[in-house]
XYZ file of C-alpha atoms in Angstrom:
715
model
C 0.000 0.000 0.000
C 1.483 3.224 -0.979
C 2.638 5.518 1.967
C 1.143 8.971 2.326
C 3.887 11.507 2.461
C 3.144 14.953 3.964
C 5.709 17.517 2.973
C 7.521 19.537 5.879
C 6.678 23.150 6.108
C 8.738 25.212 8.626
C 6.860 27.693 10.994
C 7.062 31.361 10.427
C 9.696 33.157 12.583
C 8.096 36.562 12.482
C 6.891 37.876 15.918
C 3.272 38.310 16.394
C 1.947 41.783 17.294
C 1.427 40.616 20.876
C 4.996 39.468 21.206
C 6.303 42.723 19.839
C 4.279 44.696 22.346
C 5.495 42.488 25.176
C 9.100 42.954 24.236
C 8.670 46.687 23.914
C 7.059 46.900 27.341
C 9.813 44.804 28.892
C 12.444 47.022 27.336
C 10.713 50.146 28.557
C 10.395 48.712 32.044
C 14.045 47.727 32.139
C 15.064 51.165 30.960
C 12.878 52.783 33.620
C 14.342 50.560 36.324
C 17.844 51.453 35.235
C 16.910 55.107 35.198
C 15.476 54.917 38.707
C 18.501 52.981 39.912
C 20.790 55.573 38.394
C 18.776 58.345 40.013
C 18.823 56.608 43.364
C 22.541 56.090 43.042
C 22.968 59.737 42.218
C 20.816 60.876 45.127
C 21.993 58.399 47.758
C 25.627 58.120 46.835
C 26.765 61.144 44.902
C 24.386 63.755 46.433
C 24.027 62.033 49.821
C 25.672 64.737 51.886
C 23.713 67.537 50.237
C 20.291 65.950 50.724
C 21.079 64.740 54.224
C 21.949 68.297 55.149
C 18.686 69.578 53.685
C 16.694 66.910 55.500
C 18.349 67.779 58.788
C 17.647 71.460 58.258
C 13.986 70.661 57.725
C 13.636 68.160 60.543
C 16.185 69.391 63.098
C 17.028 72.702 64.735
C 20.360 73.217 66.451
C 20.416 75.983 69.048
C 23.818 77.182 70.270
C 23.864 77.536 74.054
C 26.081 79.946 75.903
C 28.968 78.135 77.600
C 29.199 77.760 81.354
C 31.590 80.558 82.343
C 33.970 79.876 85.180
C 33.500 81.486 88.578
C 35.645 84.432 89.646
C 36.628 84.229 93.321
C 38.386 86.619 95.659
C 41.472 85.459 97.553
C 39.315 83.865 100.274
C 37.195 81.954 97.705
C 34.199 84.258 97.990
C 32.478 84.442 94.574
C 32.643 87.783 92.785
C 31.139 86.512 89.520
C 29.215 83.313 88.875
C 26.800 81.791 86.339
C 23.247 80.833 87.270
C 20.701 78.808 85.219
C 17.938 80.908 83.664
C 15.267 80.491 80.996
C 15.542 81.794 77.455
C 12.351 81.878 75.391
C 12.187 81.128 71.672
C 9.469 80.650 69.076
C 8.811 78.323 66.150
C 6.699 80.726 64.073
C 5.178 77.928 61.954
C 3.656 76.522 65.163
C 2.071 79.817 66.195
C -1.691 79.844 65.688
C -1.875 83.633 65.930
C 1.574 85.283 65.563
C 0.127 88.766 65.976
C -1.728 87.834 69.152
C 1.316 86.038 70.561
C 3.443 89.126 69.945
C 0.925 91.367 71.729
C 0.793 88.989 74.697
C 4.565 88.589 75.062
C 5.704 92.151 74.420
C 4.567 93.798 77.701
C 5.969 90.949 79.794
C 9.404 91.122 78.176
C 9.594 94.878 77.683
C 9.552 94.565 73.881
C 7.549 96.238 71.146
C 4.775 94.072 69.703
C 5.332 95.112 66.083
C 9.058 94.343 66.283
C 8.344 90.938 67.776
C 5.745 90.170 65.109
C 8.230 91.131 62.381
C 10.683 88.707 63.917
C 8.093 85.940 63.709
C 7.487 86.744 60.028
C 11.178 86.615 59.151
C 11.591 82.917 59.962
C 9.297 79.928 59.975
C 11.474 77.514 61.916
C 13.171 79.332 64.793
C 13.736 82.748 66.346
C 14.723 83.944 69.813
C 12.032 85.909 71.593
C 14.279 86.987 74.464
C 17.250 85.349 76.094
C 18.040 85.044 79.782
C 14.783 86.285 81.216
C 13.912 86.581 84.891
C 12.102 83.899 86.858
C 9.035 86.151 87.123
C 8.935 86.692 83.357
C 9.295 82.965 82.768
C 6.377 82.209 85.087
C 4.149 84.782 83.348
C 4.917 83.399 79.892
C 4.350 79.798 80.974
C 0.968 80.837 82.337
C -0.047 82.040 78.836
C 0.422 78.480 77.491
C 1.076 79.694 73.955
C 1.560 77.048 71.290
C 4.825 77.594 69.428
C 6.558 79.322 72.359
C 9.272 77.219 74.004
C 11.942 77.545 76.696
C 15.616 76.658 76.717
C 17.871 76.620 79.769
C 20.922 78.899 79.560
C 23.247 80.530 82.077
C 23.330 84.174 83.079
C 26.234 85.989 84.712
C 25.500 87.075 88.265
C 27.602 89.264 90.542
C 26.588 88.465 94.133
C 28.378 91.494 95.585
C 26.817 93.869 93.062
C 29.144 96.845 92.579
C 31.934 95.611 94.864
C 35.130 95.248 92.776
C 32.999 95.767 89.664
C 35.762 97.386 87.604
C 38.145 94.557 88.536
C 35.808 91.601 87.945
C 34.265 93.269 84.880
C 31.014 92.357 83.155
C 29.743 90.402 80.139
C 27.390 91.123 77.249
C 24.339 89.162 76.161
C 26.587 86.921 74.037
C 28.566 86.016 77.168
C 31.651 87.814 75.923
C 33.667 89.650 78.558
C 33.487 93.413 78.169
C 35.600 94.659 81.051
C 37.946 93.658 83.863
C 38.987 90.051 84.331
C 35.912 88.960 82.363
C 37.509 90.576 79.302
C 41.225 90.000 79.829
C 40.777 86.274 80.575
C 37.661 85.762 78.459
C 39.065 82.818 76.499
C 40.013 81.072 79.752
C 36.768 81.762 81.606
C 34.322 81.332 78.717
C 34.707 77.631 77.936
C 33.188 75.975 74.877
C 29.548 76.614 73.889
C 26.972 73.833 74.029
C 24.155 72.943 71.616
C 20.542 71.860 71.877
C 19.230 69.592 69.049
C 15.443 69.645 68.491
C 13.974 67.020 66.097
C 10.526 67.367 64.466
C 8.303 65.023 62.458
C 6.445 65.830 59.219
C 3.642 67.477 61.198
C 6.093 69.824 62.892
C 5.676 68.084 66.219
C 8.756 67.917 68.426
C 9.541 64.355 69.388
C 13.163 64.503 70.577
C 15.546 66.994 72.206
C 19.214 66.374 72.915
C 21.478 68.775 74.801
C 25.250 69.073 74.571
C 26.290 71.189 77.566
C 29.675 72.081 76.104
C 32.793 72.516 78.214
C 32.752 74.843 81.231
C 35.396 77.531 81.573
C 38.149 77.690 84.172
C 37.651 79.321 87.575
C 39.758 82.355 88.441
C 41.037 83.193 91.929
C 41.998 86.842 92.352
C 44.353 88.443 94.849
C 41.516 90.810 95.798
C 40.185 90.410 99.343
C 36.515 91.399 99.325
C 36.748 92.455 102.980
C 39.482 94.967 102.181
C 37.657 95.928 98.990
C 34.575 96.778 101.033
C 36.577 98.907 103.448
C 38.291 100.754 100.596
C 35.060 101.342 98.647
C 33.084 102.507 101.669
C 35.690 105.010 102.841
C 36.336 106.237 99.295
C 32.630 106.811 98.614
C 32.244 108.677 101.900
C 35.273 110.883 101.225
C 34.135 111.706 97.690
C 30.695 112.652 99.044
C 32.187 114.690 101.885
C 34.302 116.805 99.545
C 31.743 116.800 96.683
C 34.473 115.495 94.407
C 34.179 114.162 90.865
C 35.509 110.779 91.947
C 38.517 108.993 93.310
C 40.466 105.773 93.617
C 41.928 103.527 96.322
C 44.565 100.848 95.696
C 45.865 98.465 98.376
C 48.882 96.268 97.630
C 51.033 93.731 99.445
C 54.470 95.313 98.877
C 56.393 92.027 99.032
C 54.342 89.864 96.670
C 52.897 92.597 94.456
C 49.378 91.238 95.094
C 46.628 93.833 94.696
C 44.347 93.350 97.695
C 41.806 96.035 96.806
C 41.203 98.421 93.903
C 38.184 100.692 94.327
C 36.913 103.371 91.954
C 34.358 106.140 92.332
C 32.036 106.474 90.532
C 31.396 102.780 90.083
C 28.617 100.645 88.577
C 26.562 97.505 89.110
C 27.704 94.785 86.662
C 24.329 93.057 87.031
C 22.839 96.043 85.204
C 25.839 97.704 83.599
C 23.828 99.316 80.788
C 22.360 101.758 83.316
C 25.801 103.303 83.927
C 27.687 105.547 81.484
C 30.873 104.085 79.967
C 33.137 106.435 81.958
C 31.821 104.972 85.231
C 33.028 101.509 84.159
C 36.672 102.593 83.809
C 39.024 101.063 86.345
C 40.682 104.225 87.651
C 43.457 102.216 89.286
C 44.967 101.500 85.869
C 43.104 103.807 83.479
C 43.340 107.233 85.137
C 46.398 109.299 84.219
C 47.013 112.301 86.457
C 49.866 114.451 87.689
C 50.813 113.132 91.144
C 52.136 116.361 92.632
C 54.241 116.012 95.758
C 53.582 112.259 96.002
C 56.159 111.996 93.201
C 58.878 113.433 95.472
C 59.569 109.954 96.852
C 61.024 109.047 93.454
C 62.974 112.317 93.235
C 64.521 112.183 96.709
C 65.298 108.459 96.528
C 67.091 109.091 93.211
C 69.097 111.904 94.802
C 70.037 109.759 97.823
C 70.789 106.727 95.657
C 73.054 108.728 93.358
C 75.046 109.942 96.340
C 74.611 113.639 95.478
C 72.956 114.461 98.815
C 72.669 113.132 102.366
C 69.554 113.166 104.566
C 71.173 115.590 107.036
C 72.549 117.953 104.390
C 71.262 121.540 104.514
C 69.366 122.915 101.521
C 68.560 126.620 101.079
C 64.919 126.796 100.018
C 65.259 130.490 99.146
C 62.148 131.649 100.981
C 59.936 129.541 98.729
C 60.843 130.752 95.229
C 63.230 129.408 92.567
C 63.789 130.848 89.077
C 64.326 128.077 86.564
C 64.127 128.196 82.772
C 62.345 131.541 82.778
C 59.693 130.349 85.224
C 59.316 130.438 88.991
C 58.785 127.356 91.139
C 56.979 128.232 94.385
C 56.533 126.498 97.693
C 53.041 126.178 99.129
C 51.856 129.074 101.272
C 52.241 127.051 104.491
C 55.855 126.269 103.590
C 56.591 129.944 102.873
C 55.166 130.972 106.268
C 57.270 128.307 107.939
C 60.409 129.483 106.157
C 59.751 133.067 107.176
C 59.292 131.992 110.793
C 62.064 129.399 111.112
C 64.317 130.248 108.184
C 64.658 128.789 104.698
C 67.402 126.302 105.551
C 66.150 122.717 105.696
C 67.777 119.329 105.782
C 67.067 116.982 102.887
C 64.814 115.000 105.223
C 62.868 118.149 106.090
C 62.539 119.038 102.417
C 60.686 115.740 101.978
C 58.770 115.847 105.254
C 57.502 119.409 104.748
C 57.200 118.942 100.968
C 59.271 121.884 99.796
C 58.983 122.312 96.028
C 62.017 124.588 95.861
C 64.236 122.253 97.871
C 63.161 119.215 95.827
C 63.774 120.974 92.502
C 67.245 122.124 93.594
C 68.149 118.570 94.572
C 66.919 117.203 91.213
C 69.216 119.636 89.398
C 72.176 117.805 90.926
C 71.147 114.614 89.119
C 71.054 115.991 85.603
C 68.366 115.273 83.044
C 69.601 111.917 81.716
C 70.197 110.346 85.131
C 66.885 111.644 86.497
C 64.981 110.349 83.454
C 66.514 106.874 83.752
C 65.676 106.720 87.460
C 62.060 107.702 86.772
C 61.834 104.997 84.106
C 63.388 102.491 86.479
C 60.526 103.155 88.900
C 58.112 102.090 86.136
C 56.760 105.511 85.194
C 55.807 105.748 81.521
C 55.472 101.951 81.202
C 52.668 99.454 81.640
C 53.048 97.117 84.593
C 51.589 94.148 82.707
C 48.850 93.491 85.257
C 46.171 91.147 83.895
C 43.550 93.857 83.409
C 42.416 95.497 80.160
C 42.746 99.209 79.565
C 45.976 99.806 81.475
C 47.618 103.123 80.564
C 51.373 103.649 80.400
C 51.318 107.193 81.753
C 53.142 110.178 80.313
C 56.880 110.845 80.466
C 58.747 112.868 77.850
C 62.296 111.840 76.890
C 65.083 114.294 77.869
C 65.498 115.618 74.327
C 61.992 117.086 74.593
C 62.531 118.716 78.001
C 62.607 122.469 78.397
C 64.771 124.416 80.806
C 62.180 124.079 83.573
C 61.183 120.444 82.961
C 63.578 118.862 85.443
C 62.249 121.123 88.185
C 58.627 120.431 87.257
C 59.125 116.680 87.062
C 60.858 116.713 90.458
C 57.690 118.005 92.137
C 55.284 115.824 90.150
C 54.209 118.265 87.450
C 54.408 117.573 83.723
C 54.546 113.823 84.324
C 51.485 111.560 84.207
C 51.116 108.416 86.304
C 48.451 105.849 87.031
C 47.562 105.070 90.659
C 48.944 101.542 90.196
C 52.335 102.844 89.014
C 52.604 105.090 92.067
C 51.598 102.290 94.443
C 54.226 100.008 92.935
C 56.910 102.673 93.381
C 56.103 103.085 97.086
C 55.918 99.301 97.510
C 59.459 99.072 96.142
C 60.669 101.331 98.968
C 58.713 99.252 101.489
C 60.181 96.079 99.972
C 63.793 97.056 100.583
C 64.253 98.635 97.158
C 62.895 95.721 95.076
C 59.935 96.396 92.781
C 57.668 93.427 92.057
C 55.171 93.227 89.233
C 51.687 94.012 90.545
C 49.309 91.104 90.009
C 45.577 90.670 90.289
C 45.222 86.948 89.402
C 46.327 84.517 92.094
C 45.574 81.230 90.321
C 43.555 79.562 87.568
C 41.527 76.475 88.462
C 40.423 74.477 85.447
C 40.728 70.712 85.379
C 44.205 69.812 84.195
C 45.282 73.443 83.932
C 45.346 74.341 87.636
C 48.168 76.779 88.092
C 49.336 79.558 90.349
C 50.489 82.781 88.754
C 53.477 84.316 90.532
C 54.824 87.739 89.495
C 56.539 87.611 86.115
C 59.260 90.067 87.008
C 60.945 91.926 89.835
C 63.890 94.300 89.814
C 65.890 96.402 92.200
C 65.258 100.116 91.842
C 67.249 101.415 94.850
C 69.662 99.893 97.342
C 68.433 98.572 100.694
C 70.222 101.488 102.399
C 68.408 104.064 100.261
C 65.082 102.317 100.863
C 65.688 102.401 104.643
C 66.471 106.129 104.514
C 63.306 106.809 102.535
C 61.218 104.858 105.031
C 62.612 107.068 107.783
C 61.620 110.157 105.828
C 58.154 108.714 105.170
C 57.792 108.142 108.918
C 58.740 111.785 109.506
C 55.984 112.940 107.153
C 53.399 111.189 109.329
C 54.988 111.977 112.691
C 55.435 115.731 112.276
C 55.246 116.640 108.576
C 52.366 117.158 106.167
C 50.803 113.755 106.895
C 50.102 113.951 110.646
C 46.415 113.301 109.922
C 47.430 109.807 108.748
C 48.795 108.693 112.135
C 47.541 105.261 113.196
C 46.763 103.788 116.605
C 48.875 100.743 117.353
C 50.818 100.836 114.083
C 53.686 102.856 112.697
C 53.095 104.426 109.317
C 54.925 106.440 106.708
C 53.846 108.092 103.518
C 53.560 111.245 101.472
C 50.867 113.773 100.698
C 50.215 114.957 97.165
C 48.376 118.037 95.916
C 48.402 118.481 92.149
C 46.819 121.216 90.040
C 44.783 119.855 87.154
C 45.531 120.986 83.628
C 42.747 122.765 81.711
C 43.292 124.124 78.212
C 47.051 123.591 78.597
C 47.114 125.728 81.757
C 47.178 124.768 85.407
C 43.843 125.362 87.133
C 43.697 127.457 90.286
C 40.507 125.760 91.461
C 40.704 122.090 90.433
C 43.144 119.739 92.171
C 43.868 116.073 92.791
C 44.457 115.394 96.491
C 46.364 112.220 97.402
C 48.002 110.353 100.202
C 50.016 107.192 99.734
C 51.668 105.338 102.553
C 52.956 102.108 104.040
C 52.103 100.384 107.332
C 53.453 99.089 109.609
C 56.918 100.453 108.834
C 58.703 97.871 110.998
C 57.305 95.042 108.828
C 55.467 96.568 105.840
C 52.275 94.678 105.108
C 50.199 97.173 103.137
C 50.825 99.953 100.661
C 47.702 102.104 100.337
C 46.918 104.960 97.949
C 43.898 107.228 97.950
C 43.456 109.987 95.370
C 40.444 112.317 95.256
C 39.595 114.041 91.974
C 38.578 117.719 92.199
C 37.441 118.080 95.814
C 35.372 121.149 96.720
C 35.982 123.108 99.910
C 39.549 121.881 100.287
C 42.251 120.628 97.996
C 45.344 119.630 99.974
C 46.189 115.964 100.301
C 46.826 116.566 104.004
C 43.214 117.569 104.676
C 41.276 115.675 101.980
C 43.111 112.358 101.576
C 45.221 111.724 104.706
C 42.294 111.280 107.171
C 40.582 108.862 104.786
C 43.869 106.974 104.345
C 44.105 106.648 108.109
C 40.621 105.127 108.289
C 41.348 102.640 105.500
C 44.713 101.632 106.943
C 43.430 101.263 110.511
C 40.489 99.075 109.536
C 42.515 97.035 107.039
C 45.301 96.217 109.494
C 42.763 95.256 112.162
C 40.830 93.138 109.641
C 43.991 91.238 108.698
C 45.086 90.871 112.328
C 48.493 92.352 111.499
C 50.610 92.440 114.698
C 50.836 95.917 116.224
C 54.206 97.597 116.572
C 53.052 100.649 118.567
C 51.066 101.013 121.808
C 47.367 101.732 121.584
C 45.955 104.923 122.998
C 43.353 104.268 125.727
C 40.226 105.133 123.689
C 41.293 102.886 120.833
C 42.441 100.252 123.285
C 39.044 100.052 124.914
C 37.142 100.112 121.656
C 39.226 97.348 120.105
C 37.991 94.893 122.725
C 34.349 95.143 121.708
C 34.139 96.592 118.195
C 35.618 95.333 114.950
C 34.627 97.703 112.150
C 34.603 95.455 109.094
C 31.888 94.155 106.802
C 32.636 90.451 106.600
C 33.359 87.645 109.016
C 35.507 88.474 112.019
C 36.431 84.831 112.290
C 38.757 85.000 109.264
C 42.217 83.821 110.229
C 45.283 85.811 109.155
C 46.966 82.730 107.720
C 45.543 83.431 104.261
C 47.086 86.896 104.151
C 50.416 87.148 102.356
C 52.337 89.079 104.992
C 55.631 90.778 104.373
C 58.251 89.990 106.957
C 61.443 90.173 104.917
C 61.447 93.955 104.746
C 62.432 94.496 108.355
C 65.710 96.464 108.386
C 68.783 94.321 108.956
C 71.547 95.409 111.327
C 74.196 95.251 108.592
C 74.295 99.016 108.221
C 73.177 101.940 110.386
C 71.148 103.090 107.371
C 69.064 99.937 107.696
C 68.104 100.586 111.304
C 64.393 100.987 112.072
C 63.148 104.558 111.702
C 63.323 106.643 114.814
C 60.525 105.997 117.236
C 59.419 102.775 115.546
C 59.509 99.708 117.734
C 60.218 96.219 116.372
C 57.274 94.032 115.467
C 55.470 92.701 118.503
C 54.078 89.172 118.635
C 50.336 88.756 118.138
C 48.322 89.588 121.230
C 45.549 87.386 122.546
C 42.142 88.755 121.770
C 40.055 89.739 124.745
C 36.570 88.432 125.283
C 33.862 90.053 123.251
C 31.231 89.417 125.870
C 30.925 92.487 128.113
C 31.528 91.693 131.713
C 32.260 93.547 134.928
C 35.411 91.541 135.613
C 38.873 92.703 134.501
C 40.155 91.531 131.104
C 43.714 91.507 129.807
C 44.185 94.090 127.068
C 46.383 93.842 123.981
C 49.447 95.191 125.763
C 49.263 93.067 128.872
C 47.508 95.633 131.080
C 44.075 95.438 132.615
C 40.962 97.153 131.285
C 37.626 97.052 133.084
C 34.832 96.757 130.549
C 31.401 97.891 131.728
C 28.296 96.163 130.435
C 27.028 99.497 129.148
C 23.810 100.036 127.198
C 21.849 97.307 125.456
C 20.629 97.134 121.869
C 17.757 95.256 120.235
C 18.752 92.668 117.645
C 17.030 93.483 114.319
C 15.630 90.941 111.877
C 18.281 90.389 109.175
C 16.145 88.042 107.061
C 16.394 88.839 103.366
C 19.356 91.213 103.701
C 22.645 90.633 101.899
C 26.054 90.606 103.572
C 26.779 94.288 103.097
C 23.446 95.547 104.446
C 23.705 93.167 107.392
C 27.218 94.402 108.130
C 26.061 98.034 107.945
C 23.232 97.301 110.395
C 25.605 95.622 112.836
C 28.156 98.388 112.532
C 25.526 101.060 113.215
C 24.394 99.205 116.360
C 27.918 98.434 117.567
C 27.495 94.666 117.148
C 30.179 92.245 116.012
C 29.134 90.214 112.976
C 30.201 86.655 112.243
C 28.764 85.330 108.998
C 28.781 82.081 107.068
C 27.791 81.368 103.486
C 26.852 84.020 100.960
C 23.709 85.459 99.423
C 20.880 86.611 101.695
C 20.387 86.108 105.428
C 18.392 83.010 106.371
C 19.242 82.340 110.031
C 20.613 84.391 112.916
C 21.622 84.040 116.539
C 20.477 85.777 118.787
C 16.924 85.828 117.524
C 15.307 89.060 116.282
C 14.054 91.249 119.115
C 16.595 89.958 121.633
C 18.195 92.601 123.862
C 21.954 92.212 124.226
C 24.766 94.440 125.515
C 26.359 96.716 122.946
C 29.384 95.015 121.384
C 27.937 91.498 121.515
C 28.504 88.953 118.760
C 25.820 88.167 116.211
C 26.018 85.084 114.003
C 24.194 85.228 110.663
C 23.979 82.452 108.055
C 23.518 83.338 104.374
C 22.333 81.303 101.389
C 21.962 82.085 97.692
C 18.434 80.672 97.343
C 15.584 80.551 99.819
C 12.714 78.133 99.336
């Protein structure tokens, strides 16, 4: 049977329309995937940093927080400047339901203008400060409003617990926590620390869900050489003297002559650093380093010590003061009217010592002529005049001193008596301290140590140099003692302590002429002379009703020196007079604790004259240092009590006083109350009074002790 053969026909290879569409769709999909992958790669790899930054800016807000500034302490670790936590208020304008209403509600509380605050809200949608570092009362008022979009951030605010005390030394800071004066400015980088940050994270609905704080790094603490007890004494007496003489202002500087430590530096007028904007800029100047003035006769210490040191005169040598008039370079140098009357009565012949003690301008100028211009100029420079001391305070002036090539024929005579030369109070104090320190000048210093983690360090003086020989220094101390014993400075005599110094009365220059009505009255001295512990200067600017240093400055110097030496428990080297002797057993006139021990005070004992030369003998009438005396009981009693010199004093109970309520008062007001009532104050802590013993209303004998405890916060 024949086989049926079917011929082979191959299938068509052409794609069907469906297949073509499928392939085209697959190709398009693959291309789209590659495109997306490329875009993702570009966004997540190449542009990662850029878009991450944008996302963080949208979702996160970083707020820079002011750093924790270090505390500034006095030498006894009492805080002069500290940082306290306060609220700062900020807004997220996009959260505000009614920006205009919020501005109107906040403005009167914060002392702002509503339209300015509303404009601030309009300028940013994510963040703006409303006001930084507000008071606790303002914070409570704003929280009570419960405004959506208004938030709080903790910051620190600078606080000065002693208000204006040592304000020009401690300084002040601006709203950005940058130091603007005093130690706050000069050591700003050390005190400021590193700022912190607050990170606020929001979701897509602008709701805050996370906050992280970085506190930053706190600044170092600074310990000053200033003793706030001495600072209080200096400021109180200075303010009273300026008010008494209706003066423009004044300055007091107290220094330890051996170490160069500045123990007090008070200026008038002063200011409150807690509210510095309320004081004019000139009130914030530290007059101790920023006031240049002609010193007048106080400069004669430099002149006479240069003459003695050069060997061109001896203390006992006779000088003809020519009845108070000397022609020099076409001009006449006059003695003061009191000196002229003395010369007419006793004659115009004086010893070199008397020229200094009675402050003869003519005698001093004639002695300076023996030195010659070049030698005199170099000696003045050697005493630090015309140069900055390098103390760690901003705004120090170098003074004014012309080189010899610019001197006229009368310049040497004018410079000798303190005219034509400009000094700062600190320069003059350092010169007198050099004489007290056996002829060695030490750099004045205001910073005792820096306490900051690994960087704890003490700061000794950076330089010291000899300006006169020990013999010359001893002679000058004798002359300084004569000024106080029977010269122009008798009003500066102390009870229980020897003292020496020099008055200064300088005419002020107006329109390049010396004024006949405006003067600077000064007294600068050292005590006790047998073992110098303090060098003190007081200068009063333009007193009214008197202008001599002897009448304006010397009595105030005496008050400062007496209280300061008692406060520091410096051993007496002279007998007490009976009134002072009795008073010292029941009254200690100082503002801070009477329980402070003298061990923290840097006393000077190496300046006592050595018996190597008769020139180094103690000044006439000055006894050697006596050992510390036991303090008598402060509780009045009818039984005898041993006094400071080993005798017996009967102390009567006397009148009684009623103890006031000290609650809420600060240390200074409490001290003033106690001083007015004749009570002895012993305090502990700092801030405001919280507890006291005896209780308010108690009747106690005058002179009794009162113990008051202070705290910074009261619940």
